[in-house]
mmCIF file of C-alpha atoms in Angstrom:
data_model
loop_
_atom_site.group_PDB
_atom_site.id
_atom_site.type_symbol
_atom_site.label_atom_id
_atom_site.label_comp_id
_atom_site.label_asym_id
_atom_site.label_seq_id
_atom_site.Cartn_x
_atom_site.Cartn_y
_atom_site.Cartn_z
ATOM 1 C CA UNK A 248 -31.504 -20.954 4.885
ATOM 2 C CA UNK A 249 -30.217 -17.281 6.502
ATOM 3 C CA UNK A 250 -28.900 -14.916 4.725
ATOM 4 C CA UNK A 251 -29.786 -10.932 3.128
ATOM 5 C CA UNK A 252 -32.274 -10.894 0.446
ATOM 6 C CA UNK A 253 -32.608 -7.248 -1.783
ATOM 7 C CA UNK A 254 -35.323 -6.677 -4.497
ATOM 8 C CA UNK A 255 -35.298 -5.977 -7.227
ATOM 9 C CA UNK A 256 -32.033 -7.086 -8.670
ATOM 10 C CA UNK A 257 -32.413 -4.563 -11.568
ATOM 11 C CA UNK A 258 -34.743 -1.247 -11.110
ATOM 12 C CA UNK A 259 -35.045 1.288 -13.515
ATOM 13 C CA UNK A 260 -36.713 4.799 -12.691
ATOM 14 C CA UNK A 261 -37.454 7.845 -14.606
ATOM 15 C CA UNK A 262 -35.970 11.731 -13.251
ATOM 16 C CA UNK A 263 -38.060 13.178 -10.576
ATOM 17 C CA UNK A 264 -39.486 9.719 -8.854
ATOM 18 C CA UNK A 265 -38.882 8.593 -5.831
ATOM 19 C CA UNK A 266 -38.210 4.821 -5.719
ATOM 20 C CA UNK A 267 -37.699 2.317 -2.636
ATOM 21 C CA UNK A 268 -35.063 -0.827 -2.433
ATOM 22 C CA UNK A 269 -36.196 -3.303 -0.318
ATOM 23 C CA UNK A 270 -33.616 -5.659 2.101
ATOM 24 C CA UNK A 271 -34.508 -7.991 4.292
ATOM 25 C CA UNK A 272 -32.476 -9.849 6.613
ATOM 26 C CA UNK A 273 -32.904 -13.591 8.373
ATOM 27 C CA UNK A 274 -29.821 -13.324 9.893
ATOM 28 C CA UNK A 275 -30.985 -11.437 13.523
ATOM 29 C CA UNK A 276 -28.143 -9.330 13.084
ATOM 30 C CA UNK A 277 -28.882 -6.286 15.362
ATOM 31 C CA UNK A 278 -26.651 -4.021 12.388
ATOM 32 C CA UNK A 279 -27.679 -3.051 8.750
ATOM 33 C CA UNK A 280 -26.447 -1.083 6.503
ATOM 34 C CA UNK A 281 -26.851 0.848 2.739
ATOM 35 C CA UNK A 282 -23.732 1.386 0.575
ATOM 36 C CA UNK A 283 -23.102 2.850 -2.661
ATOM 37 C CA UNK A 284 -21.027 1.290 -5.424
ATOM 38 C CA UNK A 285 -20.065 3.154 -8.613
ATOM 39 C CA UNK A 286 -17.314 2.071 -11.551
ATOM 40 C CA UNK A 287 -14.121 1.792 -10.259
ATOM 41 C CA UNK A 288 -15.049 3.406 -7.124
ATOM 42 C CA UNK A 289 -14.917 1.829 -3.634
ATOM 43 C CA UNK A 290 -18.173 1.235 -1.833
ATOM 44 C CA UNK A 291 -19.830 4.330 0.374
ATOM 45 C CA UNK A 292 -21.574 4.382 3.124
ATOM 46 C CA UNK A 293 -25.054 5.688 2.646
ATOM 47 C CA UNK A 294 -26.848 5.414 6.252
ATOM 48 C CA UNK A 295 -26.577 2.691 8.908
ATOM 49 C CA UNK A 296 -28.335 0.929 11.652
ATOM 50 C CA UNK A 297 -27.361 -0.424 14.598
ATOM 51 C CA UNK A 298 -30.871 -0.886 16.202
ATOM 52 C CA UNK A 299 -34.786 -1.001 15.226
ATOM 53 C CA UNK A 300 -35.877 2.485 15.293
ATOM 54 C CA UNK A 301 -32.448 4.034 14.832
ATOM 55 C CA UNK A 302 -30.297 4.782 11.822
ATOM 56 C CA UNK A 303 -27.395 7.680 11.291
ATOM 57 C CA UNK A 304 -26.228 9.058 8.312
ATOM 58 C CA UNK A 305 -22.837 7.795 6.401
ATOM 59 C CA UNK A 306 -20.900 9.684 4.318
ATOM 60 C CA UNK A 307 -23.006 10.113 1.458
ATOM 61 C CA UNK A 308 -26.821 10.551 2.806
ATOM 62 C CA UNK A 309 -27.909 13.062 0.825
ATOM 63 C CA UNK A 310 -30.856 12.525 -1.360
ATOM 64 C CA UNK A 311 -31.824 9.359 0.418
ATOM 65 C CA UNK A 312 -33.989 8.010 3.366
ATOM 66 C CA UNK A 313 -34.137 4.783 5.505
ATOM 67 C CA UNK A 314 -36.283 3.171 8.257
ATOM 68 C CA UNK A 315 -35.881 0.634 10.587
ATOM 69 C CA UNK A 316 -39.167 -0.628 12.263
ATOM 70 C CA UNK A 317 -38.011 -4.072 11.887
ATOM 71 C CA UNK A 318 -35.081 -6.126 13.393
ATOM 72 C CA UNK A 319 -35.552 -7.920 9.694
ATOM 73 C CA UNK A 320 -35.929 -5.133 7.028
ATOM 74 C CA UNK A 321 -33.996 -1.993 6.487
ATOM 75 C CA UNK A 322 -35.513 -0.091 3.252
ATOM 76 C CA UNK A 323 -33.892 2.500 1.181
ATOM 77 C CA UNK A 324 -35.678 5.310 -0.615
ATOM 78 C CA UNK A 325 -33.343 7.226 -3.583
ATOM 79 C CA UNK A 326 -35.152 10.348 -3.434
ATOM 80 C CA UNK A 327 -35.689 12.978 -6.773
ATOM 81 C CA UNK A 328 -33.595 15.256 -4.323
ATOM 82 C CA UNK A 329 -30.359 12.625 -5.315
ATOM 83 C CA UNK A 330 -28.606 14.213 -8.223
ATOM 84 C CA UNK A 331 -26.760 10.804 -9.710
ATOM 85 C CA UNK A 332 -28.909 7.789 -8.323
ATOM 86 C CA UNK A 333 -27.234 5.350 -10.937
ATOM 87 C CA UNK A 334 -25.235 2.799 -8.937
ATOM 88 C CA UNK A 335 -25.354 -0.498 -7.524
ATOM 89 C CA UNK A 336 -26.564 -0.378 -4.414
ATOM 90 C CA UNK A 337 -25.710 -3.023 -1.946
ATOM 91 C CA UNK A 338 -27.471 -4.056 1.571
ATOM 92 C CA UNK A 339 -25.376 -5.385 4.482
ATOM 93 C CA UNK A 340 -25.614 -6.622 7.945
ATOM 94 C CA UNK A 341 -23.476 -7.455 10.955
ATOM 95 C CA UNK A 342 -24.140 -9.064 14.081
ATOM 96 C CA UNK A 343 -23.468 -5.459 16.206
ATOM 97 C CA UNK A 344 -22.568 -2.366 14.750
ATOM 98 C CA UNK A 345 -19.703 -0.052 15.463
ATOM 99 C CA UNK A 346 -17.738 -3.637 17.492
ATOM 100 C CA UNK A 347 -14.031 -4.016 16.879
ATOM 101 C CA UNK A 348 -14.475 -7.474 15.070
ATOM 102 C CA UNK A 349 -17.249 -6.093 12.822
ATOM 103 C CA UNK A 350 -17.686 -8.376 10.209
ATOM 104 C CA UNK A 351 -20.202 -7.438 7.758
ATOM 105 C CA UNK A 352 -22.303 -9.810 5.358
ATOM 106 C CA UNK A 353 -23.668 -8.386 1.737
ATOM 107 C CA UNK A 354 -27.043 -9.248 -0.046
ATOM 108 C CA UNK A 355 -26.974 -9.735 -3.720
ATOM 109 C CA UNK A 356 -27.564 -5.958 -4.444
ATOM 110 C CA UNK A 357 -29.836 -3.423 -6.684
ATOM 111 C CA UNK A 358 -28.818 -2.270 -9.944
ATOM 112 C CA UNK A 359 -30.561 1.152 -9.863
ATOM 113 C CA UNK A 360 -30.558 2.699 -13.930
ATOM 114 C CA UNK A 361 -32.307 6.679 -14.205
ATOM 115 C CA UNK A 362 -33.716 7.159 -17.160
ATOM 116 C CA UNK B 195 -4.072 10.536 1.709
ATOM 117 C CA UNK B 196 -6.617 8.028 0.815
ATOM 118 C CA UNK B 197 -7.991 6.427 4.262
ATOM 119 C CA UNK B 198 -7.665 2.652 2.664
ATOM 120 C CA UNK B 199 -5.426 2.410 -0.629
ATOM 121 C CA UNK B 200 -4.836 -0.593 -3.348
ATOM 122 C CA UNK B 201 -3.480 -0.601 -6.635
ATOM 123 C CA UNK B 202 -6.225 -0.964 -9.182
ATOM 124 C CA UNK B 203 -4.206 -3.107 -11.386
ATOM 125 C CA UNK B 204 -5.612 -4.986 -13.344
ATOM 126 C CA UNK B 205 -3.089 -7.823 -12.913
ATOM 127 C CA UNK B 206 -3.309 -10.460 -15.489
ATOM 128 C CA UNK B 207 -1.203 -13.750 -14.448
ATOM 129 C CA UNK B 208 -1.068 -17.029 -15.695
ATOM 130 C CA UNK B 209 -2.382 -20.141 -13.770
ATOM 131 C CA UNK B 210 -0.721 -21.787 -11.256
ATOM 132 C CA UNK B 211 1.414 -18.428 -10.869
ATOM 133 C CA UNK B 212 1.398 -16.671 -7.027
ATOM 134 C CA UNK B 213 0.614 -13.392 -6.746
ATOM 135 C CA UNK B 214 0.624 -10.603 -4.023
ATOM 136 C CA UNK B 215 -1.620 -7.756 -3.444
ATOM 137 C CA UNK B 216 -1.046 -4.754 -1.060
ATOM 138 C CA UNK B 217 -3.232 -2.124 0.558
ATOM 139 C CA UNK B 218 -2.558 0.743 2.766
ATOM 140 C CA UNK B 219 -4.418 2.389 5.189
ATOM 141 C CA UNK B 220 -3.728 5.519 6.944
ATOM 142 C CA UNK B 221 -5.498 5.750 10.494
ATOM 143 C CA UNK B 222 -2.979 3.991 13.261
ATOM 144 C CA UNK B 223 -5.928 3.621 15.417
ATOM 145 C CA UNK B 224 -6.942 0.423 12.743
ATOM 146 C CA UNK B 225 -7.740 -2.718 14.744
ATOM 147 C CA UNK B 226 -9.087 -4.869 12.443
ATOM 148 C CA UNK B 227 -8.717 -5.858 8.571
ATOM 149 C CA UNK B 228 -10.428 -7.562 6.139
ATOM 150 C CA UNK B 229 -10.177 -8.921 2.691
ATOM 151 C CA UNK B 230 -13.092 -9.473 0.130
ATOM 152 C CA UNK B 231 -13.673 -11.305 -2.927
ATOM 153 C CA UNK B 232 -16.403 -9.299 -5.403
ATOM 154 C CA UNK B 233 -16.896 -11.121 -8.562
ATOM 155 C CA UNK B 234 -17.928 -8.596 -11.759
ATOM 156 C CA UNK B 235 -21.622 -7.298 -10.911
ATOM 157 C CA UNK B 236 -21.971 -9.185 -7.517
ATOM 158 C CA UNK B 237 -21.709 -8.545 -4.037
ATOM 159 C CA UNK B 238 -18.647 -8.730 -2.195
ATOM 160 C CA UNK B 239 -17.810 -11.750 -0.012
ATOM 161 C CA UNK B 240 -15.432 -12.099 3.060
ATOM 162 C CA UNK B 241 -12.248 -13.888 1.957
ATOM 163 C CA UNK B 242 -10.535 -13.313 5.339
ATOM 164 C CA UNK B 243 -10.341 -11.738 8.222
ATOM 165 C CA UNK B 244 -7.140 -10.276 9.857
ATOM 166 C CA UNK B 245 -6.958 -9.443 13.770
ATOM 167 C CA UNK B 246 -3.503 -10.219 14.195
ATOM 168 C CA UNK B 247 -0.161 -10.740 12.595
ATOM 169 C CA UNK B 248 -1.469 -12.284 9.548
ATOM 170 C CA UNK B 249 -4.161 -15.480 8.577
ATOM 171 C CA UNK B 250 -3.851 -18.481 6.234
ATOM 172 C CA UNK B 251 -6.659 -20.444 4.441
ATOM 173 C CA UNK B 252 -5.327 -22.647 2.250
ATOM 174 C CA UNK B 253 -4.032 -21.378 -1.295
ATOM 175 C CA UNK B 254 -4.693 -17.501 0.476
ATOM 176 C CA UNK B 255 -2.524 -16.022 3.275
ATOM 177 C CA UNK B 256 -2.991 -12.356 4.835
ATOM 178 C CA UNK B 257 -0.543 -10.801 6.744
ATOM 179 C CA UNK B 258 -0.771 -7.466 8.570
ATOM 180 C CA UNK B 259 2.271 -4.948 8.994
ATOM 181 C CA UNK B 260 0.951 -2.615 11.697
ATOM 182 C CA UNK B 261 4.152 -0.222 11.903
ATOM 183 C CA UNK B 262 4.259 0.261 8.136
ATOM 184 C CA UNK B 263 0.260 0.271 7.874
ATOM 185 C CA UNK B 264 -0.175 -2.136 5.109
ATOM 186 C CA UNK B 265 -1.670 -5.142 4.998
ATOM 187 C CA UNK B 266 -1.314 -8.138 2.073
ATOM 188 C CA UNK B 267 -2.739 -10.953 0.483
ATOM 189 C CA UNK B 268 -1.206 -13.587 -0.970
ATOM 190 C CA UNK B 269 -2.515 -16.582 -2.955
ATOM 191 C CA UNK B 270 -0.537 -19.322 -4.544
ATOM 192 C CA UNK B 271 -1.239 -21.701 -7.427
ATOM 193 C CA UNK B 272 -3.894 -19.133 -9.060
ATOM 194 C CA UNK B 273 -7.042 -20.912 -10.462
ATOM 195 C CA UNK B 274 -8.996 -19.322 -13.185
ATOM 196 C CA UNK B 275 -11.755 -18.929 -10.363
ATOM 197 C CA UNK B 276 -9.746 -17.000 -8.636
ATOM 198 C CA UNK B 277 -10.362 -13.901 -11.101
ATOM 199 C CA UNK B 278 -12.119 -11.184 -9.427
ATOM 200 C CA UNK B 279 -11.627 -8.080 -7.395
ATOM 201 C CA UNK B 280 -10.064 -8.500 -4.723
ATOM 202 C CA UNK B 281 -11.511 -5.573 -1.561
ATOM 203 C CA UNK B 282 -9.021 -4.155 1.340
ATOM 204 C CA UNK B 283 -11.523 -3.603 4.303
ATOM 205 C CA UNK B 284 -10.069 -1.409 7.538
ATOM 206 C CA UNK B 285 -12.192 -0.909 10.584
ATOM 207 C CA UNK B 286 -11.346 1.970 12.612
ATOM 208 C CA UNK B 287 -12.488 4.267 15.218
ATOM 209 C CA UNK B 288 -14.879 6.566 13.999
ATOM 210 C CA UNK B 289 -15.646 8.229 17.853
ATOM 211 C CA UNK B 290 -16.999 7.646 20.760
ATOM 212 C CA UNK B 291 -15.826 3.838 21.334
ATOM 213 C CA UNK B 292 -17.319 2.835 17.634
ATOM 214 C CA UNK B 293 -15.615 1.647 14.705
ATOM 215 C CA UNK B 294 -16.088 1.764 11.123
ATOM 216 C CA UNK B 295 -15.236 -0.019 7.870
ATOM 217 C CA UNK B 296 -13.807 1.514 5.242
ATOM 218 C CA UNK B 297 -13.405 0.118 2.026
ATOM 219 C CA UNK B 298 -10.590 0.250 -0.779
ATOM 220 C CA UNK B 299 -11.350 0.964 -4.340
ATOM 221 C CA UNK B 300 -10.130 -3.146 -5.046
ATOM 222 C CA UNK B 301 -7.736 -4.129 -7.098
ATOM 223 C CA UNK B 302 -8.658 -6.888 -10.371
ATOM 224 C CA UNK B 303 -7.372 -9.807 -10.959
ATOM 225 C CA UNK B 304 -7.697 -11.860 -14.041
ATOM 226 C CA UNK B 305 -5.819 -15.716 -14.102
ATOM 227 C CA UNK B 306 -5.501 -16.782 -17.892
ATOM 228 C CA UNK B 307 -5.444 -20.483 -18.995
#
């Protein structure tokens, strides 16, 4: 059964912690990505990947960090350094990154909540 | 000017009515479109895609409008499932032979019995 898995569903952290989303991926899509979703807002990119041991930043990287040492997982730390870490934050993958036909598939996503 | 624009609505319709919604984008160099479905606290989920003049899946159709840069969706005979929001996806050059989506803001839908 293939498909993009995130955990938690619901996280809640206090001011000043770090914390780390998890997504994994069964998919072998070479592409993953991290967006952003507030109220009313469209989703933002937060960092991408297109290969293991790669990763850019998106539009709104600040704050955050990512690895990629597997093909399978692409984690994503909200750092203390991000000012407004509330948000739903939602895990993707394509098959290739950056192609003209991108097409990209969403996990369930991570309702992040500072306290 | 927003790169990917929709009206937020929400539009409230009755079942069984059609309704149409449109989005905007404003990079020419767009080759490819998409439309999502994201139901309230979910994640979004392809609807359609759109490569070429338009697309048609049963109750939906898309249809692209490259000189005016705006792209539609369409569904007939609404179904109370159909309520969600419904996501205008672009993907554009962003350099060096790549491409990038960019997403609208969405605009709601609710169908009332």
């Amino acid at each position: 059964d293939g498909g993009i898995t995130q955990s938690p569903k619901y996280l809640f952290r206090k001011e000043g912690q770090n914390v780390t989303l998890s997504c994994e991926q069964n998919l072998n899509h070479d592409a993953m990505y991290w967006y952003r979703q507030d109220p009313g807002q469209g989703l933002r990119l937060i960092y991408y990947s297109q290969i293991v041991n790669d990763f850019q930043k998106g539009d709104i990287a600040e704050g955050y960090s990512v690895s990629r040492e597997k093909k399978e997982s692409f984690p994503l730390t909200v750092t203390s350094a991000q000012k407004n870490p509330t948000a739903f934050y939602l895990c993707a993958s394509s098959p290739q990154a950056g192609h003209i036909t991108d097409t990209q598939y969403f996990g369930p996503g991570t309702r992040l909540t500072v306290l | 000017r927003k790169e990917v624009e929709q009206d937020p609505g929400p539009f409230n319709v009755p079942e069984g009515a059609t309704v149409a919604f449109n989005c905007t984008y404003s990079n020419s160099a767009s080759q490819s479109f998409f439309w999502y479905r994201q139901d309230c606290r979910k994640e979004p989920k392809l609807l359609m895609s759109v490569y070429s003049s338009g697309n048609e899946d049963g109750r939906f159709t898309a249809q692209l409008n490259r000189a005016s840069q705006y792209i539609s969706l369409l569904i007939r005979d609404s179904k109370l499932s159909d309520s969600a929001t419904y996501l205008c996806v672009v993907n554009a050059p962003s350099g060096a032979g790549s491409y990038q989506l960019t997403f609208g803001k969405g605009t709601k839908l609710s169908v009332i019995p």
